[in-house]
Short mmCIF file of N, CA and C in Angstrom, two decimals:
data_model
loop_
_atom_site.label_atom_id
_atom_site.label_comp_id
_atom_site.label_asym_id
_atom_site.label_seq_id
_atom_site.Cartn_x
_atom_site.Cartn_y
_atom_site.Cartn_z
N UNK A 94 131.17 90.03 19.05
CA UNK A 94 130.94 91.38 18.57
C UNK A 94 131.16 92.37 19.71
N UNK A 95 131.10 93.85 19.64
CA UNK A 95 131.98 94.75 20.60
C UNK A 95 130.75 95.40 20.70
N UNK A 96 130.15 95.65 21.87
CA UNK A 96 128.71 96.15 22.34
C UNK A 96 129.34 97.84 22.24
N UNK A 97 128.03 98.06 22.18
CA UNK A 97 128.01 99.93 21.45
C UNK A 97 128.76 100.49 22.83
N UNK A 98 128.67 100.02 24.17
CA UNK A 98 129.58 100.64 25.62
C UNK A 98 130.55 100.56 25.35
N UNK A 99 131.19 99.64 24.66
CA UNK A 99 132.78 99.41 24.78
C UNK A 99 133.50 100.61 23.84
N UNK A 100 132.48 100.32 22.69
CA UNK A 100 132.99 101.10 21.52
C UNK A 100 132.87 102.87 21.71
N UNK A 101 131.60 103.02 22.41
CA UNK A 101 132.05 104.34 23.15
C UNK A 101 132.64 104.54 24.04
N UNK A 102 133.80 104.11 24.96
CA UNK A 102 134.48 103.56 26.03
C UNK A 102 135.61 104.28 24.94
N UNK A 103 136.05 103.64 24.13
CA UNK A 103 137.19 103.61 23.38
C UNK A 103 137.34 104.67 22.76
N UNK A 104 135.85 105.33 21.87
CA UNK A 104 136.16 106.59 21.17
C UNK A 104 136.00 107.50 22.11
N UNK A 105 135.85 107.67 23.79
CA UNK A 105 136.37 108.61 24.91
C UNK A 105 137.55 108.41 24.79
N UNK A 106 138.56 107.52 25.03
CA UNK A 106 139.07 107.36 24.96
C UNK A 106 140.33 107.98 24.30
N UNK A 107 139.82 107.57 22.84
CA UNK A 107 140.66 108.13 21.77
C UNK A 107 140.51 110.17 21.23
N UNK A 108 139.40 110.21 22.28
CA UNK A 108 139.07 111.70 22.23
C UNK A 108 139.98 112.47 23.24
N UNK A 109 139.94 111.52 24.31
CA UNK A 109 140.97 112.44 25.12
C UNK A 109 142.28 112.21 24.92
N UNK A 110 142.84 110.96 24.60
CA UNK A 110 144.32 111.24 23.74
C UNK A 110 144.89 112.04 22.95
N UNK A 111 143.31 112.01 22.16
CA UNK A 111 143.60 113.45 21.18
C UNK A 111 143.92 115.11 21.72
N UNK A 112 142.96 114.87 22.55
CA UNK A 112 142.77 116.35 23.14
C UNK A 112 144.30 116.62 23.72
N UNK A 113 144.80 115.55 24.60
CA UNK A 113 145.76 115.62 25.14
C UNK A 113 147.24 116.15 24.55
N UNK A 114 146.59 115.80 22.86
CA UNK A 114 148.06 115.79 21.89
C UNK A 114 147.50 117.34 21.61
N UNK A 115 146.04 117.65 21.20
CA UNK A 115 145.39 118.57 21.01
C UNK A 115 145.91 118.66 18.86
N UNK A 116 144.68 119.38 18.75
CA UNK A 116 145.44 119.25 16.98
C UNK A 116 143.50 118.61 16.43
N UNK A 117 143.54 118.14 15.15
CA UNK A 117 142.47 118.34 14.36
C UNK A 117 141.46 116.78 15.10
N UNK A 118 142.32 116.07 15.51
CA UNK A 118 141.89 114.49 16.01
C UNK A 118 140.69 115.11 17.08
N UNK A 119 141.57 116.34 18.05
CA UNK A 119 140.41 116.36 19.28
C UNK A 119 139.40 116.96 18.69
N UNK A 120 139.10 118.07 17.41
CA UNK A 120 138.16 118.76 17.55
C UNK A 120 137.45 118.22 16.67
N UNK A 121 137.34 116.85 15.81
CA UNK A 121 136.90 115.43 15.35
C UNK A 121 135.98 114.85 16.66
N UNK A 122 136.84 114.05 17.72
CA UNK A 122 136.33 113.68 18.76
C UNK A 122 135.36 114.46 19.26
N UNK A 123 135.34 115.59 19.70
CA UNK A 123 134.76 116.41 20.40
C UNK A 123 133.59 116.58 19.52
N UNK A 124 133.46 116.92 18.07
CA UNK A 124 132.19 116.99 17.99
C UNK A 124 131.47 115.64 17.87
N UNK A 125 132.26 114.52 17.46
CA UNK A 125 131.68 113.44 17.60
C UNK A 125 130.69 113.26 19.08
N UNK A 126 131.36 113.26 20.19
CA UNK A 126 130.59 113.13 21.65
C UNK A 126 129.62 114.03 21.48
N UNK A 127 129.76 115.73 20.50
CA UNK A 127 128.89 116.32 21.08
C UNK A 127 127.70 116.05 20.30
N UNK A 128 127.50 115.13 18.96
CA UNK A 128 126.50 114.76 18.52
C UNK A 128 125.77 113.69 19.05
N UNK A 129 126.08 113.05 20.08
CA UNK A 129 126.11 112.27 20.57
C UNK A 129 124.97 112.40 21.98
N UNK A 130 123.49 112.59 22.00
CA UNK A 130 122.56 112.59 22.48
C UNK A 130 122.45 111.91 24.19
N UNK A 131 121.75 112.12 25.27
CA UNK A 131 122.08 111.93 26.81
C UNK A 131 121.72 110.86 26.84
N UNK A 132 121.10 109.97 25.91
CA UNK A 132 120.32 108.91 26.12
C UNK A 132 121.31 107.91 25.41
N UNK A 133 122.58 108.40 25.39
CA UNK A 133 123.69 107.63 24.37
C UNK A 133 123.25 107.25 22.77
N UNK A 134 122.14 107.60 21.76
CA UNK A 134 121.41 107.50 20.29
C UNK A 134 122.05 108.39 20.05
N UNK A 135 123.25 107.54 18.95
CA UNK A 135 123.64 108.96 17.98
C UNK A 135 122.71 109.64 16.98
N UNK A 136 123.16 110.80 17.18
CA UNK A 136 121.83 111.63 16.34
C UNK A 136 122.06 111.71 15.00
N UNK A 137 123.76 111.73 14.52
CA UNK A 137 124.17 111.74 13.30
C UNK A 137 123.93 110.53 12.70
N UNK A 138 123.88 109.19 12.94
CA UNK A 138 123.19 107.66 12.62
C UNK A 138 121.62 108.17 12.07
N UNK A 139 120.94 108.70 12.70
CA UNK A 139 119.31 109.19 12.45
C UNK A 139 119.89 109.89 10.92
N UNK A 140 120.38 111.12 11.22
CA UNK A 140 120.74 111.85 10.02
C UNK A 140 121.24 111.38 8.81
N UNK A 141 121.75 110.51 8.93
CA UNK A 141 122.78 109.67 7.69
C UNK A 141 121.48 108.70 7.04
N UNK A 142 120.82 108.21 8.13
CA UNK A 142 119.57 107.10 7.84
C UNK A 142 118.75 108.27 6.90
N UNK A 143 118.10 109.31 6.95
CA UNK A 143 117.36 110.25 6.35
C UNK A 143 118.00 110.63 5.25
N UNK A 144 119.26 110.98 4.97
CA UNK A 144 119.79 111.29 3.67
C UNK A 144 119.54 109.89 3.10
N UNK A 145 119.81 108.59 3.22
CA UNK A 145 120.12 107.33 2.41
C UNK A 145 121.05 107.40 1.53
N UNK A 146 122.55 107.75 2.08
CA UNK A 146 123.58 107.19 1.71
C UNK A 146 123.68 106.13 1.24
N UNK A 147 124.33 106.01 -0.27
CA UNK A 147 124.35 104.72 -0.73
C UNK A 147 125.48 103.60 -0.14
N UNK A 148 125.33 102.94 -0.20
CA UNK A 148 126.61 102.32 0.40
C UNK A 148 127.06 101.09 -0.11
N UNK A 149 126.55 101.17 -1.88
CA UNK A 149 126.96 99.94 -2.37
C UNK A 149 126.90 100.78 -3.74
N UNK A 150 128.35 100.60 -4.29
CA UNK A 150 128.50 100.62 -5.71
C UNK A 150 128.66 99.74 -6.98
N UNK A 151 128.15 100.01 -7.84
CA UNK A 151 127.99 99.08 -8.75
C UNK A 151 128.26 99.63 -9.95
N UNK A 152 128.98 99.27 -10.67
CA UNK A 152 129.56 99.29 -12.06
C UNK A 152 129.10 97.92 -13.37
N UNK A 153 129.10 98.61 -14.25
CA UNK A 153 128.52 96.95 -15.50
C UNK A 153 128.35 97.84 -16.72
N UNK A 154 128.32 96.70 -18.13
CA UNK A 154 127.66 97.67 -19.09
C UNK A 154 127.09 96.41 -19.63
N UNK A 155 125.82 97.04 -20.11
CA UNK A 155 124.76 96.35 -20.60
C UNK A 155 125.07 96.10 -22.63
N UNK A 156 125.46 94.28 -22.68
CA UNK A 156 125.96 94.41 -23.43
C UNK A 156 125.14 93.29 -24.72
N UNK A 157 123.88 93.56 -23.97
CA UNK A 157 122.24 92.59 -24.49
C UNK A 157 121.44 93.96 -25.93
N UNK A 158 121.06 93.71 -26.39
CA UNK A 158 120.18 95.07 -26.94
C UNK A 158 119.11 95.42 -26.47
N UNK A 159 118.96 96.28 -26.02
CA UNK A 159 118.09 97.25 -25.38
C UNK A 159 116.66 97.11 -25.11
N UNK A 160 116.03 96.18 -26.16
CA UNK A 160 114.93 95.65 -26.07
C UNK A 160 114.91 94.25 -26.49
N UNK A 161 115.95 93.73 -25.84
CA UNK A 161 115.73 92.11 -25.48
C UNK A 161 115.14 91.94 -23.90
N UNK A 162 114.54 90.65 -23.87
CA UNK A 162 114.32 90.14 -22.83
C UNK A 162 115.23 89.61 -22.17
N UNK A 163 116.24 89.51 -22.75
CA UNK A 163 117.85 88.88 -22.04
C UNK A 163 118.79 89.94 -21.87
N UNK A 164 119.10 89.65 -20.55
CA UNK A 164 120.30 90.78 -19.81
C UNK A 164 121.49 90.38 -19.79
N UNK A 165 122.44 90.93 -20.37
CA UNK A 165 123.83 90.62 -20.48
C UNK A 165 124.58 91.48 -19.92
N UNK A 166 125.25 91.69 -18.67
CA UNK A 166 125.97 92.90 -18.42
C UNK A 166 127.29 92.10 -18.02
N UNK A 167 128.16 93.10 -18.81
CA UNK A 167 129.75 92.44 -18.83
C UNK A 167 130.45 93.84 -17.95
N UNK A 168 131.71 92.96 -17.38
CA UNK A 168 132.36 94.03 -16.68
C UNK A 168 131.32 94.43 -15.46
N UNK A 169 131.15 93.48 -14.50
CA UNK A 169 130.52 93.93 -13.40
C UNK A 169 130.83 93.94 -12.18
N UNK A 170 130.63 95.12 -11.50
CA UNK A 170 131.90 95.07 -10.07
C UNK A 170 130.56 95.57 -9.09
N UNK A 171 130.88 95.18 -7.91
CA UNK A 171 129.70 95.75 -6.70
C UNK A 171 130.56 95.46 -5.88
N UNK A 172 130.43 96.87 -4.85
CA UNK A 172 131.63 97.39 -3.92
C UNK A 172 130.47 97.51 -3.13
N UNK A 173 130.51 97.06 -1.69
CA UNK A 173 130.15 97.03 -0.37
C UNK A 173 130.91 97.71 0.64
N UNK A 174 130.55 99.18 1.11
CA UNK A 174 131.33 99.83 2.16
C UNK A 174 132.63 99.51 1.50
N UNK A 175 133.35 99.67 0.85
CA UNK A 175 134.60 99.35 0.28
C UNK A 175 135.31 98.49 0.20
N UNK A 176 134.63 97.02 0.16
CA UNK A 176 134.42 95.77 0.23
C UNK A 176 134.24 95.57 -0.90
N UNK A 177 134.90 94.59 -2.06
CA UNK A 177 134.87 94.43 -3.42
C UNK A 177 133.91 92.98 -3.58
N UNK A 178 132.97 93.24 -3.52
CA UNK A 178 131.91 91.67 -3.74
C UNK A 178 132.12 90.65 -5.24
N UNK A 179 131.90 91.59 -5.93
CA UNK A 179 132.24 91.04 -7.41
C UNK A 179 132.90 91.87 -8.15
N UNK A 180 133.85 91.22 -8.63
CA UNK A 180 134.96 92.15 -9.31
C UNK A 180 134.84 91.27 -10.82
N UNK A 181 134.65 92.58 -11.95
CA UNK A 181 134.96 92.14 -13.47
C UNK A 181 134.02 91.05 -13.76
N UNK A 182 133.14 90.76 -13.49
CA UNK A 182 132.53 89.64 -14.08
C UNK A 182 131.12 89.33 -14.88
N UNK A 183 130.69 88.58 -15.22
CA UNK A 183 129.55 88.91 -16.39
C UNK A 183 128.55 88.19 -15.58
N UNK A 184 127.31 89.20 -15.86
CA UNK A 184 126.07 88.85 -15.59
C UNK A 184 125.07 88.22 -16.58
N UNK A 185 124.70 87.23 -16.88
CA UNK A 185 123.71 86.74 -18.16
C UNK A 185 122.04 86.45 -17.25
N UNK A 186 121.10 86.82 -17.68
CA UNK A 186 120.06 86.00 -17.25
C UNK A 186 119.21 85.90 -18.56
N UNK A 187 118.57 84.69 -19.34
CA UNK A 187 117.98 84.68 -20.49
C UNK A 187 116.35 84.65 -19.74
N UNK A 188 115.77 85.35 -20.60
CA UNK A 188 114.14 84.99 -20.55
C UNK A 188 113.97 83.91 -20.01
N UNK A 189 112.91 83.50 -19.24
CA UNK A 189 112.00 82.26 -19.23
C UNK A 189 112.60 81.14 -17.69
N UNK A 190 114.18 81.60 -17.93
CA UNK A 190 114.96 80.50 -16.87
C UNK A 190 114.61 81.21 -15.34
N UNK A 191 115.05 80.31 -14.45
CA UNK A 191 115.14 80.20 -13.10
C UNK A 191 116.41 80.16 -12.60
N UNK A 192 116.66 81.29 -11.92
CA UNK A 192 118.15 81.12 -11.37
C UNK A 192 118.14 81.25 -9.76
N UNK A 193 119.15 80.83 -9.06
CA UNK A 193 119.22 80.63 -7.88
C UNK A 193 120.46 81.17 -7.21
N UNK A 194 120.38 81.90 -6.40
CA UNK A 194 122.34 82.39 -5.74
C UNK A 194 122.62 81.40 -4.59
N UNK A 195 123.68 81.21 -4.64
CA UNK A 195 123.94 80.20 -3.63
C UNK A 195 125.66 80.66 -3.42
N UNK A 196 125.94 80.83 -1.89
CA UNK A 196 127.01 81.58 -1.39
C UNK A 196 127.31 81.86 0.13
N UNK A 197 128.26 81.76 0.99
CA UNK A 197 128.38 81.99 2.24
C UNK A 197 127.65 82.99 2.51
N UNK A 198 127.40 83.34 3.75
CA UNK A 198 126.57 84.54 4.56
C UNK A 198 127.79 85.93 4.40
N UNK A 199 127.59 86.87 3.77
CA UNK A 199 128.11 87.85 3.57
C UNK A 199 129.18 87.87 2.45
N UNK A 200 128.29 87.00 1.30
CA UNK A 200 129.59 87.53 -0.12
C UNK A 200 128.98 87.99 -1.06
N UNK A 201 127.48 88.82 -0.64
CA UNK A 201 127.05 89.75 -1.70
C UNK A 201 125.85 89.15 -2.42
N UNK A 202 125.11 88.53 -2.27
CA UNK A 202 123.72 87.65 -2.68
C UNK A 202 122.61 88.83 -2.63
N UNK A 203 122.33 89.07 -1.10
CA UNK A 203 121.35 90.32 -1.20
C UNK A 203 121.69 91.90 -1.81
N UNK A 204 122.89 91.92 -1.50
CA UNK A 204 123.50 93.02 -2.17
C UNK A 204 123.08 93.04 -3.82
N UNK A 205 123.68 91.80 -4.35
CA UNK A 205 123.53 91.71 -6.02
C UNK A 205 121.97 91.85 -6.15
N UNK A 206 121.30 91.21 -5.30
CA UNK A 206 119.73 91.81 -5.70
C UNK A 206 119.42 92.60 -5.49
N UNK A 207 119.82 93.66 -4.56
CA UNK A 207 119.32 94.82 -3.92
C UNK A 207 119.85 95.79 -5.43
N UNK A 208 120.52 95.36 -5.57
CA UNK A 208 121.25 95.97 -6.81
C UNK A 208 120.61 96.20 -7.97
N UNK A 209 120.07 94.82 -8.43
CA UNK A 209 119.25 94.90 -9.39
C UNK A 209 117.92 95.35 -9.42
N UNK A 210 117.48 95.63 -8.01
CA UNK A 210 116.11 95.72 -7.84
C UNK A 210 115.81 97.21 -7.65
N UNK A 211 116.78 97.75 -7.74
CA UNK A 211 117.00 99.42 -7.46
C UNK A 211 117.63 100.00 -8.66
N UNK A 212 117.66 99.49 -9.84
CA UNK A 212 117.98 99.52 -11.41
C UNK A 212 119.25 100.09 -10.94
N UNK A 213 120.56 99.75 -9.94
CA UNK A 213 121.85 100.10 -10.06
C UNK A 213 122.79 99.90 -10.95
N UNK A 214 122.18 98.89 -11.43
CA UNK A 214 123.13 98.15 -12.75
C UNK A 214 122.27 98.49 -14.17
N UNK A 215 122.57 98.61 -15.11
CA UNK A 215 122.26 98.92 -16.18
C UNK A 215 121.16 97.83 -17.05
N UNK A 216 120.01 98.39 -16.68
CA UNK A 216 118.81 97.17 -16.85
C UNK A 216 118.18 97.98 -17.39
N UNK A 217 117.42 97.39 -18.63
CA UNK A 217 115.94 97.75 -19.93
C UNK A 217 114.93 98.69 -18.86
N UNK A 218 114.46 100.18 -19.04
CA UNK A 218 113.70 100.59 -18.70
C UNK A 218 112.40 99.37 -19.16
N UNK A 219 112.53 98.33 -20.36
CA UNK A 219 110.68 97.92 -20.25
C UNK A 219 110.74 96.54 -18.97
N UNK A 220 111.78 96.27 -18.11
CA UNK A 220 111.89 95.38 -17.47
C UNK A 220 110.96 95.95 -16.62
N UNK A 221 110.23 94.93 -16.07
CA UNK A 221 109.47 95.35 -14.52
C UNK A 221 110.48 94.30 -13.14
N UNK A 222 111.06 94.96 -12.32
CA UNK A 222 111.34 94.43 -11.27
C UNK A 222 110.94 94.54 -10.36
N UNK A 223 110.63 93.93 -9.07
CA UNK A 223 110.47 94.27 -7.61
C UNK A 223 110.82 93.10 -7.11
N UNK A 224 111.74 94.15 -6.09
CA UNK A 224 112.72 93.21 -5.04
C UNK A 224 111.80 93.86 -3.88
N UNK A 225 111.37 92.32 -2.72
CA UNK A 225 111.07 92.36 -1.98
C UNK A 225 112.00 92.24 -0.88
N UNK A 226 112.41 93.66 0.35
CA UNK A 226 113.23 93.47 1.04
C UNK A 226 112.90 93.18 2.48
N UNK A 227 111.53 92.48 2.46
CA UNK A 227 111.76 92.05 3.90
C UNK A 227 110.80 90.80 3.59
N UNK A 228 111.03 89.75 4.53
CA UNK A 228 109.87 88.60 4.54
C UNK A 228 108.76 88.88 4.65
N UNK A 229 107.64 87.75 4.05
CA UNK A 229 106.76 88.24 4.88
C UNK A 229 106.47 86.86 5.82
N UNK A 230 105.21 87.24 6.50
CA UNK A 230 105.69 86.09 8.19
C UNK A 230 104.95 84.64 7.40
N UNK A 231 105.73 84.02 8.35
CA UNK A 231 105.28 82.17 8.26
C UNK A 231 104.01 82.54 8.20
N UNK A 232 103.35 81.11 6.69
CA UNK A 232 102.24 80.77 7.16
C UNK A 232 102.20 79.67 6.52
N UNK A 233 101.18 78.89 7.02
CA UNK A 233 100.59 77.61 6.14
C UNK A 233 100.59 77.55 4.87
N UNK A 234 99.95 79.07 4.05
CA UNK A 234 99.71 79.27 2.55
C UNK A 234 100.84 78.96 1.76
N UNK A 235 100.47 78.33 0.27
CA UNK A 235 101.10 78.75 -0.59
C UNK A 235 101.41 79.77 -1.05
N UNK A 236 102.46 80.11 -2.22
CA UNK A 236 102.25 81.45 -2.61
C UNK A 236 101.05 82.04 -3.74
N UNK A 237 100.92 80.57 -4.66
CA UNK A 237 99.32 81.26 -4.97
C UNK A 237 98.41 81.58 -3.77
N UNK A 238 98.08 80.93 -2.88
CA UNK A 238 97.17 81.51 -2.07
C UNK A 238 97.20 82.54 -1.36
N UNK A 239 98.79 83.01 -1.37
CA UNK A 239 99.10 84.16 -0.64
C UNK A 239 98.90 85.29 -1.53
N UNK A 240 98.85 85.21 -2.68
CA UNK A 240 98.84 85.96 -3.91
C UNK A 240 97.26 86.64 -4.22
N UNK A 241 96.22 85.49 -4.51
CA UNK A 241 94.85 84.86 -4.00
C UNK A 241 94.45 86.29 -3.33
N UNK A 242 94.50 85.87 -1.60
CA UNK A 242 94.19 86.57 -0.54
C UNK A 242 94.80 88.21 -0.45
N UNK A 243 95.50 88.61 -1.26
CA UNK A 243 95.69 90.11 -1.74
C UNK A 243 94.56 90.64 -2.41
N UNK A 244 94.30 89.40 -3.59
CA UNK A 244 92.91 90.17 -4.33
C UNK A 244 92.17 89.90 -3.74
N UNK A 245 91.33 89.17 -2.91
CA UNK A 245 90.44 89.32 -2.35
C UNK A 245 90.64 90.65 -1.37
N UNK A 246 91.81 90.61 -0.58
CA UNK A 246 91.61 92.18 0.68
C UNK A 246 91.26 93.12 -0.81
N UNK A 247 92.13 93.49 -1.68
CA UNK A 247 91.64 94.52 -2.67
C UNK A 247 90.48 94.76 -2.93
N UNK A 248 89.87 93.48 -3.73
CA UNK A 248 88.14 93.70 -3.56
C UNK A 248 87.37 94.24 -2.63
N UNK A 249 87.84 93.54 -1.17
CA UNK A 249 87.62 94.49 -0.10
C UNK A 249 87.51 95.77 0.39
N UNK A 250 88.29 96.22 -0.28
CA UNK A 250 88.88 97.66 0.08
C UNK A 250 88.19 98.55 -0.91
N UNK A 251 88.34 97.87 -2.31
CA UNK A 251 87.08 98.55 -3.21
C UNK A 251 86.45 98.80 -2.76
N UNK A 252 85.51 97.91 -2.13
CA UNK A 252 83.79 97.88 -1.98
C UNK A 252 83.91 99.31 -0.38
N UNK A 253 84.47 98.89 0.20
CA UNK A 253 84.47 99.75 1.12
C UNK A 253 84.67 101.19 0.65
N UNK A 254 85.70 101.35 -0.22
CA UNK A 254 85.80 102.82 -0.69
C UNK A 254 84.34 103.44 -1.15
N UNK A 255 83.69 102.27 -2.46
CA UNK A 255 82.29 102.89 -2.85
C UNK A 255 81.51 102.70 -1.78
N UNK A 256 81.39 102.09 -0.59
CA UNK A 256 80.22 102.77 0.23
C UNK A 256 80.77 103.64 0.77
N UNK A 257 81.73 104.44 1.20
CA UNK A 257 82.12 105.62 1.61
C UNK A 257 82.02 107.21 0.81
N UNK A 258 82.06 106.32 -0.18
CA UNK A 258 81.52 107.39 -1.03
C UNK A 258 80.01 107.68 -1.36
N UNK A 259 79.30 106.52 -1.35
CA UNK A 259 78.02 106.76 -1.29
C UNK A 259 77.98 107.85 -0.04
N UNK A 260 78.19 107.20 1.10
CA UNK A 260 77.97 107.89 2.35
C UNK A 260 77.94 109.61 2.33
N UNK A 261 79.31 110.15 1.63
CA UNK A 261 79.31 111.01 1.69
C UNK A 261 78.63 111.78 0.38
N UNK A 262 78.20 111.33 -0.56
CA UNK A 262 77.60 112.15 -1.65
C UNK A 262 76.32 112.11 -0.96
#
């Protein structure tokens, strides 16, 4: 991989070539460097992160009835930075089953969930989804017990709220 020095190495580089030819390239370059913070953190990266630019498109039509429990979306495409992940193809998931993705490292697995989990694709407002996008850390537990130990902190947190409120009435 090309460490962030090199790659600003290069777009100096390509800034002063420009400049040199002079024309729309340098005054591109130029503001590029000048967004470009003393501590080398681009500031426009921060900015782009705060808007949340999408950066994955997704196309499908939902071709299940509307209040089934089964999702049928035909004609489904998801574009990655302009990267075609799935092109034309049908999505089925029936009630009740278990499905699994299985696929090299970078052909669109988290993407297709991120997808679905952000209703990008054309999914039943009565569906409930949540996509979890980060792990959570190793432990011994199962996931009932990990499940478990939520309601208990909750209970927790109850009880604490009503003595705080006692406190203050």
């Amino acid at each position: 991989m090309v460490s962030d020095a090199s790659k600003k190495k290069a777009l100096q580089k390509k800034a002063a070539a420009a400049a040199k030819r002079g024309g729309k390239a340098a005054a591109a370059a130029a503001s590029k460097s000048a967004a470009t913070s003393s501590n080398g953190v681009d500031t426009l990266s921060s900015g782009v992160d705060a808007i949340q630019i999408s950066d994955r498109t997704c196309t499908g039509i939902l071709c299940s009835h509307p209040q089934s429990r089964d999702i049928r979306i035909e004609s489904l495409s998801v574009t990655f930075h302009g990267y075609d992940l799935i092109v034309d193809s049908m999505l089925e998931l029936n009630y009740g089953r278990r499905y699994g993705l299985l696929g090299l490292n970078g052909c669109g697995k988290s993407t297709l969930l991120t997808s679905i989990g952000l209703r990008e694709l054309p999914i039943p407002d009565h569906m409930d989804i949540y996509h979890l996008s980060h792990e959570i850390e190793a432990t011994d537990m199962t996931s009932l017990e990990a499940v478990m130990s939520c309601d208990e902190e909750r209970l927790k947190l109850e009880k604490e709220i009503e003595t705080l409120v006692e406190q203050v009435l």
